[in-house]
Amino acid sequence: MEIRSPSGVVVGVDGSQHAATAAEWAAREAERRACSLHLVYAVETGTLTVPARSGAAVTDLLLRNAQELLDRSLAEVAVAHPRLRPTGDVVPKDPAAAVVTAAEHAELAVVGTRGHGGFASLLLGSVSLRVCAHAGCPVVVVRGGTGDGHQVLVSVREERDAEAVRFAAREAELAGLPLRVLHTWSPVVADVAHAAPMMDELGEESDLHRQLLRRTVDPVRAEYPGLDLEAEDFAGPTAATLVDASADAALVVMPRHAPAPRLGLRLSTASHAVLHHAHCPVAIVPV
């Protein structure tokens, strides 16, 4: 079956409460963006271990059940958001691959924290992590609250993260919220007891980080002149700072850098920590 690649917002659903919450968030986002909404329901039929004679019948039953659940989700979205005309597909494919493929030309992909296949003890399911790591567009994981906070947060590590700042600026503008840009860094001089002889060097290092933040943020500030934008840099752990700040946020935005050759991670350690522990939805933006 060919998977459609719509250009608006794509959301993965599976009949779970986590997916329903993600679909509601995605519907509101599609309304804000004035774009289409497409639901993807994936069914892994290739992993069935049944006799060949009954395999086709079981596959057909799984697909029919999936279509019924998808139709129910589409109806719920249509009732709650009458201005939208949501579409959907049942896809006989691995869920993460199905969402990544469907979102190939999308503005945004949305997933829940975990679906029916996840363990209750897990903070984030493998499907959500894989979509975040491999999607070609920004991905929002709807976790914690529904994002009724008072600001949008975005993390900046280096100048190429300007693309994540632009995404966050648009989200803040659409939501009518201020944007807070955070650049955290670890000083070379970590031992305060021995730092006195190197305070000049520490001051110079701090100046370099302020300059980096200014170069990254100023072009975006010029693109969004009416946006309330605050940029801060300070020495401290990125993940802990963002998780703490997320308690008052509607959305946390993290950049995703291209992996290093061979064993490079697709998602940074900080991104993993924020995805697992943030108090609000988290967006992962490829830069």
Short mmCIF file of C-alpha atoms in Angstrom, two decimals:
data_model
loop_
_atom_site.label_atom_id
_atom_site.label_comp_id
_atom_site.label_asym_id
_atom_site.label_seq_id
_atom_site.Cartn_x
_atom_site.Cartn_y
_atom_site.Cartn_z
CA MET A 1 0.00 0.00 0.00
CA GLU A 2 1.33 3.44 -0.90
CA ILE A 3 1.43 5.86 2.00
CA ARG A 4 0.19 9.35 1.29
CA SER A 5 2.60 12.18 2.14
CA PRO A 6 0.46 15.20 2.99
CA SER A 7 1.90 18.69 3.44
CA GLY A 8 0.23 19.74 6.70
CA VAL A 9 0.28 18.12 10.14
CA VAL A 10 0.61 14.33 10.42
CA VAL A 11 -0.23 12.48 13.64
CA GLY A 12 0.17 8.82 14.57
CA VAL A 13 -2.83 7.19 16.26
CA ASP A 14 -3.47 3.68 17.61
CA GLY A 15 -6.61 3.92 19.72
CA SER A 16 -4.72 4.59 22.98
CA GLN A 17 -5.36 7.56 25.26
CA HIS A 18 -1.85 8.85 24.58
CA ALA A 19 -2.59 8.87 20.85
CA ALA A 20 -5.95 10.57 21.40
CA THR A 21 -4.20 13.34 23.34
CA ALA A 22 -1.65 13.69 20.53
CA ALA A 23 -4.44 13.85 17.92
CA GLU A 24 -6.19 16.64 19.85
CA TRP A 25 -2.95 18.62 20.11
CA ALA A 26 -2.28 18.06 16.39
CA ALA A 27 -5.80 19.23 15.49
CA ARG A 28 -5.36 22.46 17.41
CA GLU A 29 -1.98 22.97 15.75
CA ALA A 30 -3.47 22.39 12.28
CA GLU A 31 -6.13 25.01 13.05
CA ARG A 32 -3.49 27.51 14.16
CA ARG A 33 -1.46 26.86 11.02
CA ALA A 34 -4.56 26.80 8.77
CA CYS A 35 -3.31 23.56 7.19
CA SER A 36 -4.47 19.98 6.70
CA LEU A 37 -4.48 17.23 9.32
CA HIS A 38 -3.70 13.61 8.43
CA LEU A 39 -4.01 10.63 10.82
CA VAL A 40 -1.87 7.52 10.38
CA TYR A 41 -2.87 4.18 11.95
CA ALA A 42 -0.12 1.58 11.49
CA VAL A 43 -0.65 -2.17 11.81
CA GLU A 44 2.32 -4.54 11.77
CA THR A 45 0.82 -7.45 9.83
CA GLY A 46 4.19 -8.83 8.75
CA THR A 47 5.00 -10.10 12.25
CA LEU A 48 2.03 -12.49 12.52
CA THR A 49 2.93 -16.07 13.49
CA VAL A 50 -0.15 -17.97 12.32
CA PRO A 51 -0.67 -20.78 9.79
CA ALA A 52 -0.57 -19.61 6.17
CA ARG A 53 -4.20 -20.64 5.52
CA SER A 54 -5.53 -18.43 8.31
CA GLY A 55 -2.95 -15.64 7.98
CA ALA A 56 -4.90 -13.73 5.32
CA ALA A 57 -8.09 -13.85 7.38
CA VAL A 58 -6.30 -12.60 10.51
CA THR A 59 -4.60 -9.82 8.54
CA ASP A 60 -7.93 -8.77 7.08
CA LEU A 61 -9.49 -8.70 10.55
CA LEU A 62 -6.64 -6.58 11.94
CA LEU A 63 -6.95 -4.09 9.09
CA ARG A 64 -10.74 -3.87 9.47
CA ASN A 65 -10.42 -3.24 13.21
CA ALA A 66 -7.76 -0.63 12.56
CA GLN A 67 -9.99 1.10 10.01
CA GLU A 68 -12.85 1.21 12.52
CA LEU A 69 -10.60 2.77 15.15
CA LEU A 70 -9.21 5.25 12.63
CA ASP A 71 -12.72 6.22 11.52
CA ARG A 72 -13.64 6.78 15.17
CA SER A 73 -10.61 9.01 15.67
CA LEU A 74 -11.41 10.98 12.51
CA ALA A 75 -15.01 11.46 13.67
CA GLU A 76 -13.89 12.67 17.10
CA VAL A 77 -11.53 15.21 15.56
CA ALA A 78 -14.18 16.39 13.09
CA VAL A 79 -16.73 16.95 15.87
CA ALA A 80 -14.26 18.80 18.11
CA HIS A 81 -12.79 20.83 15.24
CA PRO A 82 -15.51 21.39 12.59
CA ARG A 83 -13.30 23.71 10.54
CA LEU A 84 -10.90 20.85 9.82
CA ARG A 85 -11.40 18.14 7.22
CA PRO A 86 -9.07 15.46 8.58
CA THR A 87 -7.94 12.55 6.42
CA GLY A 88 -6.41 9.24 7.44
CA ASP A 89 -4.75 6.02 6.33
CA VAL A 90 -4.43 2.54 7.78
CA VAL A 91 -0.91 1.40 6.95
CA PRO A 92 0.33 -2.23 7.21
CA LYS A 93 3.76 -1.16 8.36
CA ASP A 94 5.95 -0.58 11.40
CA PRO A 95 4.39 2.41 13.26
CA ALA A 96 7.53 4.57 13.38
CA ALA A 97 8.32 3.95 9.72
CA ALA A 98 4.70 4.66 8.78
CA VAL A 99 4.68 8.06 10.49
CA VAL A 100 8.12 9.02 9.14
CA THR A 101 7.07 8.09 5.60
CA ALA A 102 3.71 9.84 5.84
CA ALA A 103 5.42 12.98 7.16
CA GLU A 104 7.99 13.11 4.37
CA HIS A 105 6.48 16.33 2.97
CA ALA A 106 4.66 17.48 6.11
CA GLU A 107 5.18 20.67 8.08
CA LEU A 108 5.01 18.77 11.34
CA ALA A 109 4.67 15.23 12.73
CA VAL A 110 2.97 14.60 16.09
CA VAL A 111 3.13 11.49 18.28
CA GLY A 112 2.09 10.53 21.79
CA THR A 113 4.44 9.37 24.49
CA ARG A 114 3.61 5.72 23.91
CA GLY A 115 0.82 3.55 22.53
CA HIS A 116 -0.82 0.24 23.36
CA GLY A 117 2.42 -1.61 22.76
CA GLY A 118 4.40 0.34 25.38
CA PHE A 119 5.10 -0.73 28.94
CA ALA A 120 3.34 1.36 31.57
CA SER A 121 6.65 1.92 33.38
CA LEU A 122 8.27 3.55 30.34
CA LEU A 123 8.27 7.35 30.19
CA LEU A 124 8.56 7.38 26.40
CA GLY A 125 7.93 4.64 23.86
CA SER A 126 10.37 3.43 21.21
CA VAL A 127 8.07 4.55 18.37
CA SER A 128 8.13 8.15 19.56
CA LEU A 129 11.91 8.11 19.96
CA ARG A 130 12.43 6.63 16.50
CA VAL A 131 10.16 9.17 14.84
CA CYS A 132 12.03 11.98 16.61
CA ALA A 133 15.37 10.54 15.50
CA HIS A 134 14.54 9.95 11.83
CA ALA A 135 11.77 12.28 10.63
CA GLY A 136 12.74 14.88 8.07
CA CYS A 137 10.41 17.48 9.59
CA PRO A 138 9.94 18.78 13.14
CA VAL A 139 8.33 16.25 15.50
CA VAL A 140 6.25 17.09 18.57
CA VAL A 141 5.92 14.50 21.33
CA VAL A 142 2.79 15.33 23.32
CA ARG A 143 3.66 14.56 26.91
CA GLY A 144 3.06 16.02 30.35
CA GLY A 145 0.30 18.61 30.24
CA THR A 146 -1.37 19.61 26.99
CA GLY A 147 0.86 22.65 26.72
CA ASP A 148 -1.24 25.30 28.45
CA GLY A 149 1.87 27.08 29.74
CA HIS A 150 2.78 30.73 29.47
CA GLN A 151 5.80 30.64 27.15
CA VAL A 152 7.65 28.69 24.45
CA LEU A 153 11.19 27.56 25.29
CA VAL A 154 13.95 26.76 22.82
CA SER A 155 17.43 25.43 23.49
CA VAL A 156 20.43 26.76 21.55
CA ARG A 157 23.77 25.00 21.50
CA GLU A 158 25.42 26.53 18.43
CA GLU A 159 24.72 28.97 15.59
CA ARG A 160 23.14 26.42 13.26
CA ASP A 161 20.36 26.04 15.85
CA ALA A 162 18.81 29.20 14.39
CA GLU A 163 16.42 26.92 12.49
CA ALA A 164 15.07 25.59 15.79
CA VAL A 165 14.71 29.18 17.02
CA ARG A 166 12.71 30.05 13.89
CA PHE A 167 10.40 27.10 14.47
CA ALA A 168 9.94 28.12 18.10
CA ALA A 169 9.32 31.75 17.09
CA ARG A 170 6.54 30.71 14.72
CA GLU A 171 4.99 28.50 17.40
CA ALA A 172 5.13 31.32 19.91
CA GLU A 173 3.60 33.77 17.44
CA LEU A 174 0.79 31.36 16.51
CA ALA A 175 0.03 30.72 20.18
CA GLY A 176 0.32 34.37 21.19
CA LEU A 177 3.05 33.56 23.73
CA PRO A 178 6.50 34.99 24.51
CA LEU A 179 9.60 33.09 23.38
CA ARG A 180 12.47 32.32 25.75
CA VAL A 181 15.76 31.24 24.17
CA LEU A 182 18.15 29.40 26.49
CA HIS A 183 21.82 28.80 25.79
CA THR A 184 23.52 26.75 28.49
CA TRP A 185 27.20 25.94 28.53
CA SER A 186 29.78 24.22 30.72
CA PRO A 187 32.72 26.44 31.67
CA VAL A 188 36.22 25.16 31.10
CA VAL A 189 36.99 26.16 34.68
CA ALA A 190 34.66 23.83 36.56
CA ASP A 191 36.40 23.86 39.95
CA VAL A 192 35.51 27.17 41.58
CA ALA A 193 38.13 26.65 44.28
CA HIS A 194 40.86 26.85 41.66
CA ALA A 195 39.19 29.34 39.37
CA ALA A 196 40.53 32.60 40.79
CA PRO A 197 43.73 32.70 38.69
CA MET A 198 41.63 32.08 35.54
CA MET A 199 38.73 34.49 36.07
CA ASP A 200 39.80 36.59 33.09
CA GLU A 201 39.69 33.52 30.87
CA LEU A 202 36.27 32.59 32.29
CA GLY A 203 34.99 36.09 31.55
CA GLU A 204 36.25 35.84 27.99
CA GLU A 205 34.55 32.46 27.60
CA SER A 206 31.28 33.93 28.85
CA ASP A 207 31.58 36.77 26.35
CA LEU A 208 32.05 34.27 23.52
CA HIS A 209 28.86 32.45 24.48
CA ARG A 210 26.91 35.71 24.65
CA GLN A 211 28.16 36.60 21.18
CA LEU A 212 27.17 33.16 19.86
CA LEU A 213 23.67 33.56 21.28
CA ARG A 214 23.32 37.06 19.84
CA ARG A 215 24.43 35.92 16.35
CA THR A 216 21.95 33.04 16.49
CA VAL A 217 18.96 34.96 17.81
CA ASP A 218 19.24 38.42 16.22
CA PRO A 219 18.26 37.34 12.66
CA VAL A 220 15.17 35.57 14.01
CA ARG A 221 14.32 38.57 16.17
CA ALA A 222 14.39 40.72 13.03
CA GLU A 223 12.05 38.27 11.25
CA TYR A 224 9.53 38.44 14.12
CA PRO A 225 9.65 42.10 15.24
CA GLY A 226 6.38 41.88 17.17
CA LEU A 227 7.38 38.82 19.17
CA ASP A 228 8.26 39.10 22.85
CA LEU A 229 11.64 37.34 22.70
CA GLU A 230 14.06 36.93 25.59
CA ALA A 231 17.48 35.30 25.18
CA GLU A 232 19.57 34.08 28.12
CA ASP A 233 22.91 32.35 28.45
CA PHE A 234 24.37 30.89 31.60
CA ALA A 235 26.64 28.11 32.79
CA GLY A 236 24.67 25.04 33.79
CA PRO A 237 23.26 21.68 32.70
CA THR A 238 21.00 21.91 29.62
CA ALA A 239 18.58 19.06 30.38
CA ALA A 240 17.92 19.95 34.02
CA THR A 241 17.44 23.62 33.16
CA LEU A 242 14.94 22.89 30.40
CA VAL A 243 13.02 20.28 32.41
CA ASP A 244 12.65 22.71 35.31
CA ALA A 245 11.59 25.57 33.01
CA SER A 246 9.10 23.34 31.17
CA ALA A 247 6.78 23.38 34.18
CA ASP A 248 5.57 26.82 32.99
CA ALA A 249 5.90 26.21 29.24
CA ALA A 250 3.48 25.38 26.45
CA LEU A 251 6.25 23.81 24.37
CA VAL A 252 9.96 23.04 24.62
CA VAL A 253 11.93 23.06 21.36
CA MET A 254 15.19 21.14 20.94
CA PRO A 255 17.46 21.07 17.85
CA ARG A 256 18.45 17.72 16.35
CA HIS A 257 21.88 17.74 14.76
CA ALA A 258 23.02 15.34 12.07
CA PRO A 259 24.69 12.31 13.67
CA ALA A 260 28.45 12.02 13.64
CA PRO A 261 29.95 9.31 11.39
CA ARG A 262 29.71 5.69 12.50
CA LEU A 263 28.52 5.68 16.13
CA GLY A 264 27.15 9.23 16.37
CA LEU A 265 23.86 9.65 18.25
CA ARG A 266 20.83 10.91 16.33
CA LEU A 267 19.41 12.43 19.51
CA SER A 268 21.62 14.12 22.07
CA THR A 269 21.71 13.08 25.70
CA ALA A 270 19.99 16.35 26.62
CA SER A 271 17.21 15.70 24.07
CA HIS A 272 16.63 12.23 25.49
CA ALA A 273 16.38 13.61 29.02
CA VAL A 274 13.97 16.39 28.04
CA LEU A 275 11.81 14.01 26.00
CA HIS A 276 11.50 11.71 28.99
CA HIS A 277 11.00 14.26 31.76
CA ALA A 278 9.55 17.54 30.42
CA HIS A 279 6.26 18.74 31.87
CA CYS A 280 4.88 19.81 28.47
CA PRO A 281 5.02 18.80 24.79
CA VAL A 282 8.52 18.68 23.27
CA ALA A 283 9.45 19.53 19.67
CA ILE A 284 12.54 18.04 18.02
CA VAL A 285 13.67 20.13 15.04
CA PRO A 286 16.24 18.81 12.53
CA VAL A 287 18.85 21.49 11.78
#
